[in-house]
Short mmCIF file of C-alpha atoms and ligand atoms in Angstrom, two decimals:
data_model
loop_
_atom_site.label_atom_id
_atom_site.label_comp_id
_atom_site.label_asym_id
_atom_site.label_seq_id
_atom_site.Cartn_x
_atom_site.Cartn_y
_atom_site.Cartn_z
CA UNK A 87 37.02 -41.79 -1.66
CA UNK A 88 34.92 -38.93 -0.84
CA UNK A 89 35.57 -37.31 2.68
CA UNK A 90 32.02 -35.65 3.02
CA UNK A 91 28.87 -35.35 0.98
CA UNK A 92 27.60 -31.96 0.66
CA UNK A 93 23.79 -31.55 -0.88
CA UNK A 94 23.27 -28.53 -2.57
CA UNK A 95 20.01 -28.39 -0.37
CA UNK A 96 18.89 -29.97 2.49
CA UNK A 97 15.29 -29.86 3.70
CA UNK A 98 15.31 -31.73 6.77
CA UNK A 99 17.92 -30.74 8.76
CA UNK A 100 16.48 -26.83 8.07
CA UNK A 101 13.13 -28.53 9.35
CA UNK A 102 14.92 -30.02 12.43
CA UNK A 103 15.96 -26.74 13.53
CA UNK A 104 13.04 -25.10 13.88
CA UNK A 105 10.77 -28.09 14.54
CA UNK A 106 9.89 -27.45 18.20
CA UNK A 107 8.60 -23.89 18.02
CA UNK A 108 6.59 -25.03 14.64
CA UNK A 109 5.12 -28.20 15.77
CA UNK A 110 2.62 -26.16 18.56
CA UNK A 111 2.19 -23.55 16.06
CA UNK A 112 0.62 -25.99 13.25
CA UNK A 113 -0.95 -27.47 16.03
CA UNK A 114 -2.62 -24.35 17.05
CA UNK A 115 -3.84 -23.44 13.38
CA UNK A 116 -5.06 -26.87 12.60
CA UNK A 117 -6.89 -27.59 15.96
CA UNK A 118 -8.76 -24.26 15.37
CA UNK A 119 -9.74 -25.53 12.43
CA UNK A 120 -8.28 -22.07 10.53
CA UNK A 121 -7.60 -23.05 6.98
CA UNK A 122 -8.10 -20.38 4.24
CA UNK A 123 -7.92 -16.78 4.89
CA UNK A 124 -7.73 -16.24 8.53
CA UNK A 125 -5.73 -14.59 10.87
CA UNK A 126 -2.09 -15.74 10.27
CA UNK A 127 -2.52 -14.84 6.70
CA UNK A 128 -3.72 -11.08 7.72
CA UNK A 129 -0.93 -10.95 10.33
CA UNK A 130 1.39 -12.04 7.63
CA UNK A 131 0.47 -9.87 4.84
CA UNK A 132 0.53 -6.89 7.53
CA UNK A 133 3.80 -7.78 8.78
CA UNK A 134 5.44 -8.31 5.23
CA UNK A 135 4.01 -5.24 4.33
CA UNK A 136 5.52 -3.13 7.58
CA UNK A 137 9.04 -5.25 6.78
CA UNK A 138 9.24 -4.05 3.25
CA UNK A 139 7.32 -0.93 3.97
CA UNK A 140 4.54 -0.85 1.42
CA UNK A 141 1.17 0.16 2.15
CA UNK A 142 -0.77 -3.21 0.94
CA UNK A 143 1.24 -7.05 0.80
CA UNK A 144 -1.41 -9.85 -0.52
CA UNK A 145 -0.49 -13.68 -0.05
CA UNK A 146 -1.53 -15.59 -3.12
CA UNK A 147 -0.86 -19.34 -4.01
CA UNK A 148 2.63 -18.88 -4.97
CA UNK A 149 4.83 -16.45 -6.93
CA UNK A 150 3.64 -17.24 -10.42
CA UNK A 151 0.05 -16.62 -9.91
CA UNK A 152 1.37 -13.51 -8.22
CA UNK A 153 2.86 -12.41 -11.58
CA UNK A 154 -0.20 -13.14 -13.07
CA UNK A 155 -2.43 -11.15 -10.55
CA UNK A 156 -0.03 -8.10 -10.88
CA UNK A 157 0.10 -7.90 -14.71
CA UNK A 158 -3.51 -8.38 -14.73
CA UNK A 159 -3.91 -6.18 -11.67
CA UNK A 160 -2.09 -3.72 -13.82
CA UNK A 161 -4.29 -4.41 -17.16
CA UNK A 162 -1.49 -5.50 -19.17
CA UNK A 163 -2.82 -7.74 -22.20
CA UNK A 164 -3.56 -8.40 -25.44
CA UNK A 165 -1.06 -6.98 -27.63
CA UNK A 166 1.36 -5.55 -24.81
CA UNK A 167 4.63 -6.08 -25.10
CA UNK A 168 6.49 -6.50 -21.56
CA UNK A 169 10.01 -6.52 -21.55
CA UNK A 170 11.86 -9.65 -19.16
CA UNK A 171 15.12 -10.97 -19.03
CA UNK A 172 15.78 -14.29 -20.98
CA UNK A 173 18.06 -15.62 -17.76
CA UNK A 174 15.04 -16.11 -15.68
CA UNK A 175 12.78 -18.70 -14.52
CA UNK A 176 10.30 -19.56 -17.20
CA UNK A 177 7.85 -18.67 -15.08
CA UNK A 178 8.04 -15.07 -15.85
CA UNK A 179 7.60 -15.05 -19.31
CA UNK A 180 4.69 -17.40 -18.49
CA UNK A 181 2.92 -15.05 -16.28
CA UNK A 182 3.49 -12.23 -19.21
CA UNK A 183 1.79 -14.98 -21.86
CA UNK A 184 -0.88 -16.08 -19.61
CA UNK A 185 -2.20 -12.37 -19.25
CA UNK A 186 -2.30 -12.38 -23.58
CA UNK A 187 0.87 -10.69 -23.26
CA UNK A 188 3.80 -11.13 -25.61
CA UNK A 189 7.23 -11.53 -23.69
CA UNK A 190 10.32 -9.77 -25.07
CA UNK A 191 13.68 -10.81 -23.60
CA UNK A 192 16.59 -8.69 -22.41
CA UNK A 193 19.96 -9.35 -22.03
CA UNK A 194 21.60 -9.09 -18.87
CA UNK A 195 24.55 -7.66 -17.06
CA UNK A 196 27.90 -9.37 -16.22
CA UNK A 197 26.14 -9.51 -12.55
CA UNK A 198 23.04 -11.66 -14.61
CA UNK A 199 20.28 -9.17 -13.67
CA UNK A 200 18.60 -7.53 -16.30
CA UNK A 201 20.64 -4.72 -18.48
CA UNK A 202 19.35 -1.17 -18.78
CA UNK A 203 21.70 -0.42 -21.81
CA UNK A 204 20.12 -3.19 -24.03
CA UNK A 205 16.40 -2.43 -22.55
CA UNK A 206 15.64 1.05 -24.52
CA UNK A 207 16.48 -0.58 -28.11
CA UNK A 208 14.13 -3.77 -27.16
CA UNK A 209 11.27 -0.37 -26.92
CA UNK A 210 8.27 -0.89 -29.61
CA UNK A 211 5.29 1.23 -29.90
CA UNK A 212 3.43 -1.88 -28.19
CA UNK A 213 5.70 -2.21 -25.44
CA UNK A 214 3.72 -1.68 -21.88
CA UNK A 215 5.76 -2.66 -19.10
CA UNK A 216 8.74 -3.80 -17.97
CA UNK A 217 9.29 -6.66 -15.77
CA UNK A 218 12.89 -6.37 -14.30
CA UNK A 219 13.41 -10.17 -12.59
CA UNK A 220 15.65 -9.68 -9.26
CA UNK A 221 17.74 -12.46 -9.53
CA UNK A 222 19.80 -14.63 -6.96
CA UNK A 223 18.89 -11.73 -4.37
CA UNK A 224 20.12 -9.23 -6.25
CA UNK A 225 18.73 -5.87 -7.33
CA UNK A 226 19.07 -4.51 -10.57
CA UNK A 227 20.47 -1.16 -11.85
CA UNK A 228 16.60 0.47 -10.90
CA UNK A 229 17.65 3.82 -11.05
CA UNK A 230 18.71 3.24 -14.62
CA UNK A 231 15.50 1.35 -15.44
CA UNK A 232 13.12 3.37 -13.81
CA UNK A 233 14.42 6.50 -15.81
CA UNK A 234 13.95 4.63 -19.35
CA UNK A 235 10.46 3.58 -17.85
CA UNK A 236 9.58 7.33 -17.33
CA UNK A 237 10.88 8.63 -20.58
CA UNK A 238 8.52 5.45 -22.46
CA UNK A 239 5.77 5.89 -20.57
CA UNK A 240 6.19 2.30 -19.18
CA UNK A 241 5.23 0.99 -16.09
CA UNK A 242 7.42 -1.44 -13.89
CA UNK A 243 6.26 -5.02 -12.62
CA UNK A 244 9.41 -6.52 -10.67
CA UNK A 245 9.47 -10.26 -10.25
CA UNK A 246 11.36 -10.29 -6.79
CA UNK A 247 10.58 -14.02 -5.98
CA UNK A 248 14.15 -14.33 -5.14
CA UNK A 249 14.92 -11.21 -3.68
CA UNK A 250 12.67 -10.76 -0.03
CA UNK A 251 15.22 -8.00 2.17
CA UNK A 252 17.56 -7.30 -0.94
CA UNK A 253 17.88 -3.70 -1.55
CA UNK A 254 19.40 -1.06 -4.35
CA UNK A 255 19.88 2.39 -2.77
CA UNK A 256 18.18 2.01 0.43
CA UNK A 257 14.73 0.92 -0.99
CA UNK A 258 13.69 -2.78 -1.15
CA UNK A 259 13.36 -5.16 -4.32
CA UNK A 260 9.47 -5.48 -4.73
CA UNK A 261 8.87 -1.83 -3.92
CA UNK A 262 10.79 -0.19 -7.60
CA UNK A 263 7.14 -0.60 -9.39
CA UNK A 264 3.47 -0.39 -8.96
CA UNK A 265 3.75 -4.07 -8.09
CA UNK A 266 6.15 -6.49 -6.86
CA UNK A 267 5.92 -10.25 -6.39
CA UNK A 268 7.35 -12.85 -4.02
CA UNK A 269 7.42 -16.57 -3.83
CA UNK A 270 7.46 -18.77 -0.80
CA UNK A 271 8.36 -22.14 -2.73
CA UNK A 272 10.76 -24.30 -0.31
CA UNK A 273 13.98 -23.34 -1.51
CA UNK A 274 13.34 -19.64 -1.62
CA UNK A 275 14.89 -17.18 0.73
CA UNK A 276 11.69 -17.30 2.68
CA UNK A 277 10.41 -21.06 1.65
CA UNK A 278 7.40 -22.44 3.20
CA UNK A 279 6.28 -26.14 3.41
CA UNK A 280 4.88 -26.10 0.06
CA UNK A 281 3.88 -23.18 -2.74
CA UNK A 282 2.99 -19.64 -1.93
CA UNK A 283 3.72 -16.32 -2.79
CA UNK A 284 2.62 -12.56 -2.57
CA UNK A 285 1.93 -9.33 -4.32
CA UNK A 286 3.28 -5.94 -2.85
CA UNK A 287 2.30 -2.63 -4.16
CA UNK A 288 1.31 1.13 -2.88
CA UNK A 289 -1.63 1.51 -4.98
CA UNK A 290 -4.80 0.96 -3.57
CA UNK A 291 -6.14 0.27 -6.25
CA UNK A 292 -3.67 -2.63 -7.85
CA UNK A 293 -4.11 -4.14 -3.72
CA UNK A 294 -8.48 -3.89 -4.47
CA UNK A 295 -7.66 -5.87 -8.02
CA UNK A 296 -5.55 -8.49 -6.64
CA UNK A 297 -7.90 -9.50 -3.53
CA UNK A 298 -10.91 -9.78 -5.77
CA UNK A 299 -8.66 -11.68 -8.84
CA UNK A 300 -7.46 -14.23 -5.59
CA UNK A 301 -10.75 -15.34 -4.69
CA UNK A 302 -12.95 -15.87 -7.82
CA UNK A 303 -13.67 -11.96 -8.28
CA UNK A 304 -15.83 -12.10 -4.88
CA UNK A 305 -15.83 -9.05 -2.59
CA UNK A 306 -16.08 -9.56 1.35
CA UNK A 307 -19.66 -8.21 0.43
CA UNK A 308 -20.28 -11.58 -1.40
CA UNK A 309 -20.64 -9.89 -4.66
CA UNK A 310 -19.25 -11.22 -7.33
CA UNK A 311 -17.24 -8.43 -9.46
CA UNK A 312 -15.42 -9.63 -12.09
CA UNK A 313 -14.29 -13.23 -12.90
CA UNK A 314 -11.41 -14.50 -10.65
CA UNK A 315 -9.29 -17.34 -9.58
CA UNK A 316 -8.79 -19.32 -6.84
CA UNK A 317 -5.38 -17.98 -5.77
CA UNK A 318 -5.12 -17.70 -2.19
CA UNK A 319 -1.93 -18.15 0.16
CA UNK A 320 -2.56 -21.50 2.77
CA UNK A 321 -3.32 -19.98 6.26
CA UNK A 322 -1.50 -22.76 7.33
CA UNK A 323 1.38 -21.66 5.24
CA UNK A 324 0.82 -17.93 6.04
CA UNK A 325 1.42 -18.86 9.80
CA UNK A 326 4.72 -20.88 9.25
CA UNK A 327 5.92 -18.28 6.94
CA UNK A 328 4.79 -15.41 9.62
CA UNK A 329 7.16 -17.18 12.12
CA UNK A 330 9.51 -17.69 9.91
CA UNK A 331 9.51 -13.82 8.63
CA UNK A 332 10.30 -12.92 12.41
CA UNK A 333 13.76 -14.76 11.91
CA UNK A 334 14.37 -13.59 8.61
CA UNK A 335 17.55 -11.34 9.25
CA UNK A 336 19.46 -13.80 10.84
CA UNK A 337 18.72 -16.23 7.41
CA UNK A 338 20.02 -13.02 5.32
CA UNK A 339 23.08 -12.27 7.39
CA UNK A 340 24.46 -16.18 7.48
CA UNK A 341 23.95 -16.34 3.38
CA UNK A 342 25.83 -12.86 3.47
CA UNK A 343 28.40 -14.91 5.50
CA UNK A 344 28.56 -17.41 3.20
CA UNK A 345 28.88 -15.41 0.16
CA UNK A 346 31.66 -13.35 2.15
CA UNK A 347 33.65 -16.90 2.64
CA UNK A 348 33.59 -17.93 -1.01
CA UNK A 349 34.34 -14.74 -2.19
CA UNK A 350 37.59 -14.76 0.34
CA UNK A 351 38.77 -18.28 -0.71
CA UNK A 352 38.13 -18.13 -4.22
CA UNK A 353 37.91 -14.17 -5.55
CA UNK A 354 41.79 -14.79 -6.82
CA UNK A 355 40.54 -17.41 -9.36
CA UNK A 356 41.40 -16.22 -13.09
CA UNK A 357 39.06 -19.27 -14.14
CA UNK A 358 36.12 -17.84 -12.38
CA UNK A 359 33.55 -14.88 -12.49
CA UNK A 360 32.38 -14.44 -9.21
CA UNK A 361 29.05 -12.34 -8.15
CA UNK A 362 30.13 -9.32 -6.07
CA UNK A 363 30.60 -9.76 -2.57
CA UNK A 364 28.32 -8.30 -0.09
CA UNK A 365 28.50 -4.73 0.84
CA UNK A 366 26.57 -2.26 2.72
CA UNK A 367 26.78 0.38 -0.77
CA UNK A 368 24.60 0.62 -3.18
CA UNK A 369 23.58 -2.77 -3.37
CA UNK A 370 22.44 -4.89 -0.40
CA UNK A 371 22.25 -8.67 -1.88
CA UNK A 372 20.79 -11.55 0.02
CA UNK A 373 21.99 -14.17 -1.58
CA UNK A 374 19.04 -16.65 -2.72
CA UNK A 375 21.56 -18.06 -4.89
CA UNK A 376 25.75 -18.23 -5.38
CA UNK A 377 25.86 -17.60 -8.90
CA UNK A 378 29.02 -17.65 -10.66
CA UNK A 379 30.77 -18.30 -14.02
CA UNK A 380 33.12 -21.23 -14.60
CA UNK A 381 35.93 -22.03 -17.47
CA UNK A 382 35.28 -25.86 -17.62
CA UNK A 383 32.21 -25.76 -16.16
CA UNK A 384 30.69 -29.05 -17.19
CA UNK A 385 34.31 -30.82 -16.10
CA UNK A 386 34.14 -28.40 -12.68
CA UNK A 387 30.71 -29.74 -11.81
CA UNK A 388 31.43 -33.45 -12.69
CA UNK A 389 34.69 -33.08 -10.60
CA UNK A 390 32.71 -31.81 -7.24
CA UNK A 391 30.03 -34.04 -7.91
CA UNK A 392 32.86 -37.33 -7.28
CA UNK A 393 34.28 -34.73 -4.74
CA UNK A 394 30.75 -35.01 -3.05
CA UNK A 395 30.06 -31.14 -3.68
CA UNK A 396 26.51 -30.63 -5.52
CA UNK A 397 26.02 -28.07 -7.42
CA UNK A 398 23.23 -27.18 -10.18
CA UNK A 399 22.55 -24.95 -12.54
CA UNK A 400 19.39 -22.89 -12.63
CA UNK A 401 16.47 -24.52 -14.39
CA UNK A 402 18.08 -27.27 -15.97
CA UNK A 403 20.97 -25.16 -17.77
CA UNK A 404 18.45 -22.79 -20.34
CA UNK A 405 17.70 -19.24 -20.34
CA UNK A 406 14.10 -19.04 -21.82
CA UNK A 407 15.37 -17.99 -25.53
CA UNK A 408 16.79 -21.29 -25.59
CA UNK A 409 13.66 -23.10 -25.51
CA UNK A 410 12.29 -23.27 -29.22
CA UNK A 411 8.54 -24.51 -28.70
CA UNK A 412 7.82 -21.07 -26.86
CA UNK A 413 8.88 -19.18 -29.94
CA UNK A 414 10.72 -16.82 -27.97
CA UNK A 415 13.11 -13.44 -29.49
CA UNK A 416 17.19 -15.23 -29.53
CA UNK A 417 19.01 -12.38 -30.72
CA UNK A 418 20.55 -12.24 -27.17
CA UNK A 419 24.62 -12.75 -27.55
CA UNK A 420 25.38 -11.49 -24.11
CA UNK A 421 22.75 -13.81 -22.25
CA UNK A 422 23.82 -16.88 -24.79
CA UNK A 423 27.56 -16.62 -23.89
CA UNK A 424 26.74 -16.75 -19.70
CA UNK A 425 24.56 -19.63 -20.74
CA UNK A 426 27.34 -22.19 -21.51
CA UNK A 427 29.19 -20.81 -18.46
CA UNK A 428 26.83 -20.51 -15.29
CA UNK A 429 26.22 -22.30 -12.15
CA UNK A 430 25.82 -22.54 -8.44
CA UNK A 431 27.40 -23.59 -5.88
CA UNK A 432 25.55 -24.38 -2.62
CA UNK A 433 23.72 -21.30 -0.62
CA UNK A 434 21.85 -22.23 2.31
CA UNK A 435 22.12 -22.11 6.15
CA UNK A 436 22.28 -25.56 7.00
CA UNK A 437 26.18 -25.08 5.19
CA UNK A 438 28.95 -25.07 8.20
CA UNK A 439 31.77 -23.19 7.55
CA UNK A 440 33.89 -26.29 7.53
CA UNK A 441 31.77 -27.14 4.16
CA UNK A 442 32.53 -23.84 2.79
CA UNK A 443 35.96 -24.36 2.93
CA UNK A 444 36.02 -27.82 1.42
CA UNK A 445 33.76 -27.08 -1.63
CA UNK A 446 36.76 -24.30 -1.91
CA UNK A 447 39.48 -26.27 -1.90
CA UNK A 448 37.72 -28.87 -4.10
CA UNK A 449 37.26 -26.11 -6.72
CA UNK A 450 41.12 -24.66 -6.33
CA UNK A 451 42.48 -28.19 -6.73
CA UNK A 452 40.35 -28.59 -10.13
CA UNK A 453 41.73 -25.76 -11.62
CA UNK A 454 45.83 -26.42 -10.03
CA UNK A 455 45.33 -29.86 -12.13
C1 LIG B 1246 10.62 -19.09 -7.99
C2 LIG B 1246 10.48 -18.09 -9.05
C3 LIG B 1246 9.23 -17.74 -9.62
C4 LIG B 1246 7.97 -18.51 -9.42
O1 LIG B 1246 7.63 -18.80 -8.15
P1 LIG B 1246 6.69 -20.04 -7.80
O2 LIG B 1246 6.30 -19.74 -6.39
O3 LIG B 1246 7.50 -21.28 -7.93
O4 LIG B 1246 5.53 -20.01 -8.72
C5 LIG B 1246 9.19 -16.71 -10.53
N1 LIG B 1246 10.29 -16.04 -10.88
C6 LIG B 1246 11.51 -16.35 -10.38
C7 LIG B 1246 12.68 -15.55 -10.81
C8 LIG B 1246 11.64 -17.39 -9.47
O5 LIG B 1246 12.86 -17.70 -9.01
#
């Protein structure tokens, strides 16, 4: 018998919660008949921008077109080399092959982000660019990466679709580079009702690229300038995620919470490798995601999944090397011994505290047995 059934997300009670001050607002946008590119999505991109203090923020359809419209942005292409983690979301080695691109994976770090000491040997005379992938909210070791960037010549793309607010050193993830991307898919830090995503960047003239590329190469003018896409962000979307950018730290500082719980109840656990709690140092994480490492991991998650706790593991269980039809570099040892051990446990606000402490004790009573 299960006391209590704990999803490892749940939509509509998040929806619930903000329901009455979204309702008027959709009404608003819809009854002025404000669909694509209007003013929620300039008020967004201008207040994204001021929040992560860039100069230019672009909404796009979501956070894989954004990786596209950076590394094209950026001309990256045929017969580049960009160097990406292999524990990602395929996505990012898509974005790298859609461009003509070849991927080359990285290992990563015993925190899963992307590992400066195996990045300079991965260095060929066609390498281009390197795409560090901020994962679970986390930033990676920039200050390391940015230094083997300079010495290659190399410029840095960072896919920070799970990192909005997370910073490394004072400065925020998106901001390392000459582009960063977000994505606003529904489980993301900063999910909308549907896809959508953004480029951020300082350089004018990356921010010119982009808004052509996002609207079939057509400048306000009407002139077409070069062939585009049709890549824009929803204004509908652009307004819910506007109001939902305005009560973004609160969202940070209860995953922070979270993470600061688990780590309290569980941080003694031989059996487990835990991601590091959250401090005000070096590293300020957000917490998309509670990624840790489990002994038994398969028998852990089948044993909270009776105990009603569901957990997952990202993208169906594979790092991208592990997928043979995309032909892929696997000489990754690091990234293919986290592989058989990884998973998360449940990270989002609509968690009580009470269900914190149960998924805990559900995961010390596996391991007592
Ligand atoms: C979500 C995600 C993306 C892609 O974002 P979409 O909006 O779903 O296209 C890219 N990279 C990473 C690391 C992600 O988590």
């Amino acid at each position: 018998m299960t006391s209590r059934i704990i999803p490892f997300f749940n939509y509509p009670v998040l929806y619930e919660r903000q329901k009455k001050d979204l309702l008027p607002l959709i009404d608003e946008i819809l009854s002025g008949g404000r669909y694509i590119m209007q003013k929620e999505l300039e008020n967004f991109e201008s207040d994204l921008a001021r929040y992560l203090d860039v100069k230019y923020a672009l909404g796009v359809a979501d956070g894989t077109m954004a990786l596209i419209l950076a590394l094209k942005a950026s001309n990256i292409g045929l017969g580049d080399e960009v160097l990406v983690p292999s524990h990602t979301f395929v996505a990012s080695a898509a974005a790298i092959a859609h461009v003509g691109a070849t991927p080359v994976l990285v290992e990563c770090d015993w925190t899963h982000l992307m590992d400066p000491g195996d990045l300079e040997r991965r260095i060929t005379s066609k390498t281009k660019a390197i795409m560090p992938v901020q994962l679970n909210g986390r930033v990676a070791e920039m200050n390391k990466i940015i230094d083997i960037a300079k010495r290659n010549g190399l410029i840095i793309i960072e896919d920070a679709a799970q990192a909005l607010g997370a910073k490394f050193k004072g400065e925020f993830a998106g901001t390392f580079g000459v582009a960063g991307t977000f994505s606003f898919y529904p489980s993301k830090t900063l999910g909308g009702f549907g896809d959508g995503g953004a480029v951020v960047t300082n350089d004018s003239r990356v921010a010119d690229s982009v808004r052509l590329l996002r609207d079939h190469g057509r400048h306000p003018s009407g002139e077409v300038m070069q062939w585009g896409f049709n890549s824009r962000l929803d204004n509908l979307q652009a307004g819910i995620l506007g109001y939902k950018l305005k009560h973004y730290s609160k969202e940070i500082e209860r995953r922070r919470e979270i993470a600061a719980l688990y780590h309290g109840s569980l941080d003694g656990l031989e059996a487990l490798k835990l991601p590091p709690p959250p401090s005000d140092g070096d590293h300020f994480d957000i917490f998309q995601n509670y990624e840790i490492e489990a002994d038994y991991r398969d028998e852990l998650r089948a044993y909270l999944d009776v105990q009603g706790v569901k957990t997952i593991i990202q993208w169906g269980g594979k790092v991208i090397h592990q997928y043979p039809s995309l032909g892929l570099n696997k000489d990754l040892p690091m990234t293919e011994l986290m592989s058989r051990r990884y998973m998360l446990l449940p990270m989002n606000t609509s968690l009580s505290n009470e269900d914190i402490s149960y998924i805990c004790e559900q995961i010390l009573t596996f391991y007592r047995r």
